[in-house]
CSV table of C-alpha atoms in Angstrom, one decimal:
chain,number,residue,atom,x,y,z
A,1,MET,CA,-47.0,-9.7,42.3
A,2,ILE,CA,-44.4,-11.9,40.6
A,3,GLU,CA,-42.5,-8.9,39.4
A,4,SER,CA,-42.7,-7.2,42.8
A,5,GLY,CA,-41.5,-10.4,44.5
A,6,LYS,CA,-38.7,-10.7,42.0
A,7,LYS,CA,-37.6,-7.1,42.6
A,8,LYS,CA,-37.5,-7.6,46.4
A,9,PHE,CA,-35.4,-10.7,45.9
A,10,TYR,CA,-32.9,-8.9,43.7
A,11,LEU,CA,-32.8,-6.0,46.2
A,12,PHE,CA,-32.0,-8.5,48.9
A,13,LEU,CA,-29.2,-9.9,46.8
A,14,LEU,CA,-27.8,-6.5,46.0
A,15,SER,CA,-27.9,-5.5,49.7
A,16,LEU,CA,-25.8,-8.6,50.5
A,17,ILE,CA,-23.2,-7.7,47.9
A,18,ILE,CA,-23.0,-4.1,49.3
A,19,PHE,CA,-22.6,-5.5,52.8
A,20,SER,CA,-19.9,-7.9,51.5
A,21,LEU,CA,-17.7,-5.2,50.1
A,22,GLN,CA,-16.0,-4.6,53.5
A,23,PHE,CA,-14.9,-8.3,53.9
A,24,GLU,CA,-11.5,-8.9,52.3
A,25,THR,CA,-10.7,-12.2,54.0
A,26,LEU,CA,-12.9,-15.2,55.0
A,27,PRO,CA,-12.6,-18.1,57.4
A,28,LEU,CA,-12.2,-20.6,54.6
A,29,PRO,CA,-9.8,-23.6,54.6
A,30,VAL,CA,-8.1,-22.3,51.4
A,31,LYS,CA,-4.6,-21.1,51.1
A,32,VAL,CA,-5.4,-17.7,49.6
A,33,GLN,CA,-4.3,-14.4,51.1
A,34,ILE,CA,-7.2,-12.3,49.8
A,35,ILE,CA,-10.7,-13.8,49.3
A,36,PRO,CA,-13.3,-10.9,49.2
A,37,LEU,CA,-16.7,-12.1,50.2
A,38,THR,CA,-18.1,-10.3,47.1
A,39,SER,CA,-16.0,-12.5,44.8
A,40,ILE,CA,-17.6,-15.6,46.4
A,41,LEU,CA,-21.2,-14.4,46.3
A,42,VAL,CA,-21.3,-13.6,42.6
A,43,PHE,CA,-20.6,-17.2,41.6
A,44,PHE,CA,-23.8,-18.2,43.4
A,45,TYR,CA,-25.8,-15.1,42.1
A,46,ILE,CA,-25.1,-15.7,38.4
A,47,VAL,CA,-27.7,-18.5,38.3
A,48,PHE,CA,-30.4,-15.9,38.9
A,49,MET,CA,-29.1,-13.6,36.1
A,50,TYR,CA,-31.0,-14.6,33.0
A,51,GLU,CA,-31.0,-11.4,31.0
A,52,ARG,CA,-30.6,-9.6,27.8
A,53,VAL,CA,-27.2,-7.9,28.0
A,54,ALA,CA,-27.0,-4.4,26.8
A,55,LEU,CA,-23.8,-4.2,24.8
A,56,THR,CA,-22.6,-0.8,26.1
A,57,PRO,CA,-19.2,0.4,25.1
A,58,VAL,CA,-17.9,-0.6,28.6
A,59,PHE,CA,-19.4,-4.0,28.5
A,60,ALA,CA,-18.2,-4.8,25.0
A,61,THR,CA,-14.6,-3.6,25.8
A,62,PHE,CA,-14.6,-5.6,29.1
A,63,PHE,CA,-15.8,-8.7,27.3
A,64,ILE,CA,-13.0,-8.3,24.6
A,65,PHE,CA,-10.5,-7.9,27.4
A,66,PHE,CA,-11.8,-11.0,29.1
A,67,ILE,CA,-11.7,-13.1,26.0
A,68,TYR,CA,-8.2,-11.9,25.0
A,69,VAL,CA,-6.7,-12.5,28.4
A,70,THR,CA,-8.3,-16.0,28.6
A,71,LEU,CA,-7.0,-17.1,25.2
A,72,HIS,CA,-3.6,-15.5,25.7
A,73,SER,CA,-3.2,-17.2,29.1
A,74,ILE,CA,-4.2,-20.6,27.8
A,75,VAL,CA,-1.6,-20.4,25.0
A,76,ALA,CA,1.1,-19.2,27.5
A,77,LEU,CA,0.2,-21.9,29.9
A,78,ASN,CA,0.4,-24.6,27.3
A,79,VAL,CA,3.8,-23.3,26.1
A,80,ASP,CA,5.1,-23.6,29.7
A,81,ILE,CA,3.6,-27.0,30.2
A,82,ILE,CA,5.1,-28.3,27.0
A,83,SER,CA,8.4,-26.8,28.1
A,84,ASN,CA,7.9,-28.5,31.5
A,85,LEU,CA,8.5,-25.2,33.3
A,86,GLY,CA,7.2,-24.7,36.8
A,87,GLU,CA,4.9,-27.6,37.1
A,88,PRO,CA,2.6,-28.1,39.0
A,89,ILE,CA,2.8,-24.6,40.6
A,90,ARG,CA,2.5,-22.9,37.3
A,91,PHE,CA,-0.9,-24.6,36.5
A,92,ILE,CA,-2.2,-24.0,40.1
A,93,SER,CA,-1.3,-20.3,39.8
A,94,TRP,CA,-3.0,-20.1,36.5
A,95,VAL,CA,-6.2,-21.6,37.9
A,96,ARG,CA,-6.2,-19.2,40.8
A,97,GLN,CA,-5.7,-16.1,38.6
A,98,PHE,CA,-8.2,-17.3,36.0
A,99,LEU,CA,-10.8,-17.7,38.8
A,100,ALA,CA,-10.0,-14.2,40.0
A,101,LEU,CA,-10.5,-12.9,36.5
A,102,ILE,CA,-13.8,-14.6,36.2
A,103,SER,CA,-14.8,-13.3,39.6
A,104,GLY,CA,-14.0,-9.7,38.6
A,105,PHE,CA,-16.1,-10.1,35.4
A,106,LEU,CA,-19.0,-11.6,37.4
A,107,ILE,CA,-18.8,-8.8,40.0
A,108,PHE,CA,-19.2,-6.3,37.2
A,109,LYS,CA,-21.9,-8.3,35.4
A,110,VAL,CA,-24.0,-9.1,38.5
A,111,LEU,CA,-23.9,-5.6,40.0
A,112,ARG,CA,-24.7,-4.1,36.6
A,113,TYR,CA,-27.8,-6.3,36.4
A,114,LEU,CA,-29.0,-5.7,40.0
A,115,LEU,CA,-28.4,-2.0,40.0
A,116,ARG,CA,-31.1,-1.5,37.4
A,117,TYR,CA,-33.7,-1.6,40.2
A,118,VAL,CA,-32.2,1.2,42.4
A,119,ASP,CA,-30.8,4.7,42.2
A,120,ILE,CA,-27.4,6.0,43.5
A,121,TYR,CA,-28.8,7.2,46.8
A,122,TRP,CA,-30.2,3.8,47.6
A,123,VAL,CA,-26.8,2.2,47.0
A,124,SER,CA,-24.9,4.9,48.9
A,125,LYS,CA,-27.2,4.7,51.9
A,126,ARG,CA,-26.6,1.0,52.3
A,127,VAL,CA,-22.9,1.4,51.8
A,128,VAL,CA,-22.8,3.8,54.7
A,129,ILE,CA,-25.0,1.8,57.0
A,130,PHE,CA,-23.5,-1.6,56.2
A,131,SER,CA,-19.9,-0.4,56.5
A,132,LEU,CA,-20.5,0.7,60.1
A,133,LEU,CA,-19.5,-2.8,61.1
A,134,SER,CA,-15.9,-2.4,59.9
A,135,ILE,CA,-15.9,1.2,61.1
A,136,MET,CA,-16.9,0.2,64.6
A,137,ILE,CA,-14.1,-2.4,64.6
A,138,GLY,CA,-11.8,0.5,63.7
A,139,ILE,CA,-13.1,2.5,66.6
A,140,LEU,CA,-12.6,-0.5,69.0
A,141,ASN,CA,-9.1,-0.8,67.6
A,142,PHE,CA,-8.5,2.9,68.5
A,143,ILE,CA,-9.8,2.4,72.0
A,144,TRP,CA,-7.6,-0.7,72.3
A,145,GLY,CA,-4.5,1.0,71.1
A,146,PHE,CA,-4.8,4.6,72.2
A,147,LEU,CA,-6.7,4.2,75.5
A,148,ASN,CA,-5.2,0.8,76.3
A,149,VAL,CA,-8.6,-0.7,77.0
A,150,GLN,CA,-7.9,-4.4,76.8
A,151,ILE,CA,-11.6,-5.5,76.6
A,152,ALA,CA,-11.8,-3.5,73.3
A,153,GLY,CA,-8.9,-5.5,72.0
A,154,GLU,CA,-10.5,-8.8,73.0
A,155,LEU,CA,-13.7,-7.7,71.1
A,156,VAL,CA,-11.6,-6.9,68.0
A,157,LYS,CA,-9.9,-10.3,68.2
A,158,MET,CA,-13.1,-12.2,68.8
A,159,ILE,CA,-15.0,-10.5,65.9
A,160,ARG,CA,-12.0,-10.9,63.5
A,161,SER,CA,-11.4,-14.6,64.5
A,162,PHE,CA,-15.1,-15.4,63.8
A,163,ILE,CA,-15.6,-13.6,60.4
A,164,ALA,CA,-12.2,-12.3,59.2
A,165,PRO,CA,-9.5,-14.3,60.9
A,166,TYR,CA,-6.6,-13.6,58.5
A,167,GLY,CA,-4.6,-10.5,58.2
A,168,TYR,CA,-3.2,-7.8,60.5
A,169,ILE,CA,-4.6,-7.5,64.0
A,170,SER,CA,-2.8,-5.2,66.4
A,171,PRO,CA,-3.5,-2.4,68.9
A,172,ILE,CA,-1.2,0.1,67.1
A,173,ARG,CA,-3.1,0.1,63.7
A,174,SER,CA,-6.6,-0.7,62.6
A,175,SER,CA,-7.4,-2.9,59.6
A,176,GLY,CA,-11.2,-3.2,60.0
A,177,LEU,CA,-12.3,-6.3,58.2
A,178,SER,CA,-9.5,-6.0,55.6
A,179,LEU,CA,-6.3,-7.9,55.2
A,180,GLU,CA,-4.1,-5.0,56.3
A,181,PRO,CA,-4.4,-1.3,57.4
A,182,SER,CA,-3.7,0.2,54.0
A,183,HIS,CA,-6.5,-1.9,52.4
A,184,PHE,CA,-8.9,-0.7,55.1
A,185,ALA,CA,-7.8,2.9,54.5
A,186,GLY,CA,-8.3,2.3,50.8
A,187,PHE,CA,-11.8,0.9,51.4
A,188,ILE,CA,-12.7,4.0,53.4
A,189,VAL,CA,-11.5,6.5,50.8
A,190,ILE,CA,-12.7,4.7,47.7
A,191,ILE,CA,-16.0,3.3,48.9
A,192,ILE,CA,-17.2,4.9,52.1
A,193,LEU,CA,-16.3,8.5,51.5
A,194,PRO,CA,-18.1,8.9,48.1
A,195,ALA,CA,-21.1,7.1,49.5
A,196,LEU,CA,-21.1,9.3,52.6
A,197,LEU,CA,-21.0,12.5,50.5
A,198,ILE,CA,-24.1,11.3,48.6
A,199,TYR,CA,-25.8,10.2,51.9
A,200,TRP,CA,-24.9,13.6,53.5
A,201,ARG,CA,-27.2,15.5,51.1
A,202,LEU,CA,-30.3,14.1,52.8
A,203,HIS,CA,-29.0,13.3,56.3
A,204,LYS,CA,-26.5,16.0,57.2
A,205,LYS,CA,-26.4,15.6,61.0
A,206,ARG,CA,-26.3,11.8,60.9
A,207,ALA,CA,-23.6,11.9,58.1
A,208,ILE,CA,-21.4,14.3,60.1
A,209,LEU,CA,-21.5,12.0,63.1
A,210,ILE,CA,-20.7,9.0,60.9
A,211,LEU,CA,-17.9,11.0,59.3
A,212,LEU,CA,-16.3,11.5,62.7
A,213,PHE,CA,-16.2,7.8,63.3
A,214,VAL,CA,-14.9,7.2,59.8
A,215,THR,CA,-12.2,9.8,60.2
A,216,LEU,CA,-11.0,8.2,63.5
A,217,SER,CA,-11.0,4.7,61.9
A,218,PHE,CA,-9.1,6.0,58.9
A,219,PHE,CA,-6.6,7.9,61.1
A,220,TRP,CA,-5.8,4.8,63.2
A,221,THR,CA,-4.7,2.9,60.1
A,222,PHE,CA,-1.7,5.1,60.0
A,223,SER,CA,-1.5,4.2,56.3
A,224,MET,CA,0.8,6.2,54.0
A,225,ALA,CA,-1.0,4.8,51.0
A,226,GLY,CA,-4.4,5.7,52.6
A,227,PHE,CA,-3.3,9.4,53.0
A,228,VAL,CA,-2.0,9.5,49.5
A,229,LEU,CA,-5.5,8.3,48.3
A,230,LEU,CA,-7.1,10.9,50.6
A,231,PHE,CA,-5.0,13.8,49.2
A,232,LEU,CA,-5.8,12.6,45.7
A,233,PHE,CA,-9.5,12.4,46.5
A,234,THR,CA,-9.5,16.0,47.7
A,235,ALA,CA,-7.4,17.2,44.8
A,236,PHE,CA,-9.8,15.6,42.2
A,237,ALA,CA,-12.7,16.9,44.2
A,238,ILE,CA,-11.4,20.4,43.9
A,239,VAL,CA,-11.0,20.1,40.1
A,240,LEU,CA,-13.9,17.7,39.3
A,241,GLY,CA,-16.2,17.7,42.3
A,242,PRO,CA,-19.6,19.2,42.7
A,243,GLN,CA,-18.7,21.7,45.5
A,244,ARG,CA,-15.1,22.9,45.2
A,245,LYS,CA,-15.3,25.2,48.2
A,246,TYR,CA,-16.0,22.2,50.5
A,247,ALA,CA,-13.4,20.2,48.7
A,248,ILE,CA,-10.8,22.8,49.5
A,249,ILE,CA,-11.9,22.8,53.2
A,250,ALA,CA,-11.7,19.0,53.2
A,251,GLY,CA,-8.2,19.1,51.7
A,252,PHE,CA,-7.1,21.5,54.4
A,253,TRP,CA,-8.5,19.3,57.2
A,254,SER,CA,-6.9,16.2,55.6
A,255,PHE,CA,-3.6,18.0,55.6
A,256,LEU,CA,-4.0,18.9,59.3
A,257,LEU,CA,-4.9,15.3,60.1
A,258,PHE,CA,-1.7,14.2,58.4
A,259,ILE,CA,0.4,16.7,60.3
A,260,PHE,CA,-1.3,15.7,63.6
A,261,ALA,CA,-0.3,12.1,62.9
A,262,LEU,CA,3.3,13.1,62.2
A,263,PHE,CA,3.8,15.2,65.4
A,264,PHE,CA,1.7,13.4,68.0
A,265,PHE,CA,2.4,9.8,66.9
A,266,PRO,CA,6.1,9.7,66.0
A,267,ASN,CA,6.5,5.9,66.0
A,268,THR,CA,4.0,5.0,63.3
A,269,GLN,CA,4.4,3.5,59.8
A,270,ILE,CA,4.0,6.9,58.2
A,271,ILE,CA,7.1,8.2,60.1
A,272,ARG,CA,9.0,5.1,59.1
A,273,HIS,CA,8.2,5.6,55.4
A,274,LEU,CA,9.0,9.3,55.4
A,275,SER,CA,12.2,8.8,57.3
A,276,THR,CA,13.5,6.2,54.8
A,277,MET,CA,12.5,8.5,51.9
A,278,ILE,CA,14.3,11.5,53.4
A,279,ILE,CA,17.6,9.6,53.7
A,280,GLY,CA,17.1,8.1,50.2
A,281,ASN,CA,16.7,4.5,51.4
A,282,LEU,CA,13.2,3.5,50.5
A,283,SER,CA,11.3,1.1,52.8
A,284,ILE,CA,10.6,-2.4,51.5
A,285,SER,CA,6.9,-1.6,51.4
A,286,ILE,CA,7.4,1.5,49.1
A,287,ILE,CA,9.8,-0.5,46.9
A,288,ASP,CA,7.2,-3.3,46.6
A,289,ARG,CA,4.4,-1.0,45.7
A,290,PHE,CA,6.3,1.2,43.3
A,291,TYR,CA,8.2,-1.4,41.4
A,292,SER,CA,5.4,-3.9,41.3
A,293,THR,CA,3.8,-1.4,38.9
A,294,PHE,CA,6.8,0.2,37.2
A,295,GLY,CA,9.3,-2.6,37.4
A,296,PRO,CA,7.8,-4.5,34.4
A,297,PHE,CA,8.1,-1.3,32.3
A,298,LEU,CA,11.8,-0.9,33.3
A,299,ASN,CA,12.4,-4.4,32.1
A,300,LEU,CA,10.4,-3.8,28.9
A,301,PHE,CA,13.3,-4.6,26.5
A,302,SER,CA,15.0,-7.3,28.5
A,303,SER,CA,12.0,-9.6,29.0
A,304,PHE,CA,8.8,-10.8,27.4
A,305,ASN,CA,6.7,-8.3,29.3
A,306,VAL,CA,5.6,-6.5,26.1
A,307,ILE,CA,4.0,-9.8,24.9
A,308,GLY,CA,3.0,-11.1,28.4
A,309,TYR,CA,3.9,-14.2,30.2
A,310,GLY,CA,0.3,-15.3,30.8
A,311,LEU,CA,-2.0,-15.3,33.8
A,312,GLY,CA,-0.4,-16.6,37.0
A,313,SER,CA,3.0,-16.7,35.3
A,314,SER,CA,4.7,-14.4,37.9
A,315,VAL,CA,4.9,-17.4,40.2
A,316,TYR,CA,7.6,-18.7,37.9
A,317,TYR,CA,8.8,-15.6,35.9
A,318,LEU,CA,8.9,-12.9,38.5
A,319,SER,CA,12.7,-12.6,38.4
A,320,GLU,CA,12.4,-11.9,34.7
A,321,MET,CA,9.5,-9.4,34.9
A,322,ILE,CA,11.4,-6.9,37.0
A,323,PRO,CA,15.0,-5.7,37.2
A,324,LYS,CA,17.1,-8.3,39.0
A,325,ASP,CA,18.4,-5.8,41.7
A,326,LEU,CA,14.8,-5.2,42.7
A,327,TYR,CA,13.7,-8.9,42.7
A,328,ILE,CA,15.3,-9.7,46.1
A,329,HIS,CA,13.4,-6.8,47.7
A,330,ILE,CA,10.0,-7.6,46.2
A,331,ILE,CA,10.2,-11.4,46.8
A,332,SER,CA,11.0,-10.7,50.5
A,333,VAL,CA,7.5,-9.3,51.1
A,334,ARG,CA,5.6,-11.6,48.7
A,335,TRP,CA,3.9,-14.9,49.5
A,336,LYS,CA,6.8,-17.3,49.3
A,337,GLU,CA,4.7,-20.2,47.8
A,338,LEU,CA,3.0,-18.2,45.1
A,339,PRO,CA,4.9,-14.9,44.6
A,340,SER,CA,3.4,-12.3,42.4
A,341,LEU,CA,3.5,-8.6,41.6
A,342,GLY,CA,1.7,-6.5,44.2
A,343,THR,CA,-0.3,-4.2,41.9
A,344,LEU,CA,-2.9,-5.0,39.3
A,345,VAL,CA,-1.6,-2.6,36.7
A,346,GLY,CA,1.9,-4.1,36.9
A,347,ARG,CA,0.5,-7.6,36.9
A,348,ILE,CA,-1.7,-7.0,33.8
A,349,PHE,CA,1.2,-5.6,31.8
A,350,ALA,CA,3.7,-8.4,32.8
A,351,GLU,CA,1.2,-11.2,32.4
A,352,THR,CA,-1.0,-10.0,29.5
A,353,GLY,CA,1.4,-7.7,27.6
A,354,ILE,CA,0.9,-4.3,26.1
A,355,ILE,CA,-2.4,-5.4,24.3
A,356,GLY,CA,-3.9,-6.6,27.6
A,357,LEU,CA,-2.9,-3.3,29.3
A,358,PHE,CA,-4.3,-1.2,26.5
A,359,LEU,CA,-7.6,-3.0,26.7
A,360,PHE,CA,-7.8,-2.6,30.5
A,361,PHE,CA,-7.0,1.1,30.2
A,362,SER,CA,-9.7,1.3,27.5
A,363,ILE,CA,-12.2,-0.1,30.0
A,364,PHE,CA,-11.4,2.8,32.4
A,365,ALA,CA,-11.3,5.4,29.6
A,366,ILE,CA,-14.7,4.4,28.2
A,367,GLY,CA,-16.2,4.2,31.7
A,368,TYR,CA,-14.9,7.7,32.3
A,369,SER,CA,-16.4,9.0,29.1
A,370,GLN,CA,-19.8,7.4,30.0
A,371,ILE,CA,-19.9,9.1,33.5
A,372,ASN,CA,-18.9,12.4,31.8
A,373,LYS,CA,-21.8,12.0,29.3
A,374,LEU,CA,-24.2,11.3,32.2
A,375,ILE,CA,-23.0,14.5,33.9
A,376,LYS,CA,-23.2,16.5,30.8
A,377,PHE,CA,-26.8,15.6,29.9
A,378,GLU,CA,-28.3,15.3,33.4
A,379,LYS,CA,-30.7,18.2,34.0
A,380,ASP,CA,-31.5,17.3,37.7
A,381,LYS,CA,-29.0,19.2,39.8
A,382,VAL,CA,-29.1,16.6,42.6
A,383,LEU,CA,-28.4,13.7,40.2
A,384,LYS,CA,-25.7,15.7,38.5
A,385,THR,CA,-24.0,16.1,41.9
A,386,HIS,CA,-24.4,12.4,42.6
A,387,TYR,CA,-22.8,11.5,39.2
A,388,LYS,CA,-19.8,13.8,40.0
A,389,ILE,CA,-19.3,12.1,43.3
A,390,VAL,CA,-19.5,8.7,41.5
A,391,ARG,CA,-16.8,9.9,39.1
A,392,LEU,CA,-14.5,10.7,42.1
A,393,GLY,CA,-14.9,7.2,43.5
A,394,TYR,CA,-14.3,5.7,40.1
A,395,ILE,CA,-11.1,7.7,39.5
A,396,LEU,CA,-9.7,6.8,42.9
A,397,SER,CA,-10.6,3.1,42.5
A,398,PHE,CA,-8.6,3.0,39.3
A,399,ILE,CA,-5.6,4.9,40.8
A,400,SER,CA,-5.5,2.4,43.7
A,401,LEU,CA,-4.7,-0.3,41.2
A,402,PHE,CA,-1.3,1.4,40.6
A,403,PHE,CA,-0.1,1.1,44.2
A,404,LEU,CA,-2.5,-0.6,46.5
A,405,PHE,CA,-4.6,-3.5,45.1
A,406,GLY,CA,-3.3,-6.3,43.0
A,407,SER,CA,-6.1,-8.8,42.1
A,408,PHE,CA,-8.9,-9.0,39.6
A,409,HIS,CA,-11.3,-10.1,42.3
A,410,GLN,CA,-10.9,-6.9,44.4
A,411,PRO,CA,-14.4,-5.5,43.9
A,412,TYR,CA,-13.9,-1.7,44.4
A,413,PHE,CA,-13.1,-0.8,40.8
A,414,TRP,CA,-15.8,-3.1,39.4
A,415,PHE,CA,-18.3,-1.7,41.9
A,416,TRP,CA,-18.0,1.9,40.5
A,417,LEU,CA,-17.7,0.7,36.9
A,418,ALA,CA,-21.0,-1.3,37.3
A,419,ILE,CA,-22.8,1.8,38.8
A,420,ILE,CA,-21.7,3.9,35.9
A,421,ASP,CA,-22.7,1.4,33.2
A,422,SER,CA,-26.0,0.7,34.9
A,423,MET,CA,-26.9,4.4,35.1
A,424,PHE,CA,-25.7,4.8,31.5
A,425,ILE,CA,-28.1,2.1,30.3
A,426,LYS,CA,-31.0,3.7,32.2
A,427,ASN,CA,-30.3,7.1,30.6
A,428,PHE,CA,-29.2,6.0,27.1
A,429,PRO,CA,-31.1,2.7,26.5
A,430,HIS,CA,-30.5,2.3,22.8
A,431,TYR,CA,-28.2,-0.7,22.5
A,432,LEU,CA,-28.0,-4.1,20.8
A,433,TYR,CA,-29.3,-6.7,23.2
A,434,VAL,CA,-28.2,-10.3,23.3
A,435,GLN,CA,-29.7,-13.1,25.3
A,436,THR,CA,-27.3,-14.5,28.0
A,437,SER,CA,-27.4,-16.0,31.4
């Protein structure tokens, strides 16, 4: 009875985390642009997680990365404090980024612990059902903007003001419960679509209906980054997915959806991005996304990027991390009080150096090898299909860190990584265990 009650409690906690994935902002009196609800919950959950930790290759590498970044950032911070550079903003920025790093680690650790009680279908079903809240807001946004139904707009504003007050709210683009439309599009492609594919195998008619709503919500984001992710999703599905014929069909319909957006909605963000690319004058948004990742590499030999400036250092060293002719463009769209690079890959390289970047890429590579091993040795065809879909979500969540998401406490990558590591432990349970809390 005790074990049964404990399991039910943990399933409740896991359900709350899955529900929280769609919330990127919260009505909190804290001056932070992005506060995913998931990143808050895990700080409370950790008190329940007394466990023996299985030292899988992924967990061991992640822990090494965490320790390295922590020690590296403390040394860098003390050097700046001794040099009296950027105080007190430099310290405040370090605290914020260190908390984000801890949050990312806890998201992975807590999910990894709770997922031991469920299978992939259980998780996918709840992702699909719980995400209907943000999808319905997307549909209301479409009704508000396309059909000009003002009461739909009032509902969107009321819901957002109550549970997700910060971020983009407009009739012309939907952002769900995310900070901006591109992040909502990313959530749909990275989290909802893979879960919906797994859910579809047992509930085809219901899944098709939900897919129509999801497609409409995604379409109304008019996000160039979202379409890039969608095209990449279908491309990887053709090469690595379980049913390549359906992936090709999905790719064809995705292309038609993009063409439809171009010709029937000529005044959207997509058109503006493409127009600037055609004339060779990139929009600020594209410059920010591209050079937030690759700018630090372009400045490799004229800065300390190869060593790393330390967590939170971009608030003071941003002009040194990237070429100076790009700095004025990127700073124009960054948060003025605490500016930073807009992508996690660029930030990791500039702030933790080549060693930190290598360790982070190693986390992805080892996770990828683990999901491949699961696929290779799984005899059940249904589970093998599920693992292949998980692999797609995992790949897309990693790619999104190059041009869409820029914080350690964004939960999407850690979500898929935790699923992979949890399933790996169940199937290959021969590891050194250490007691922890």
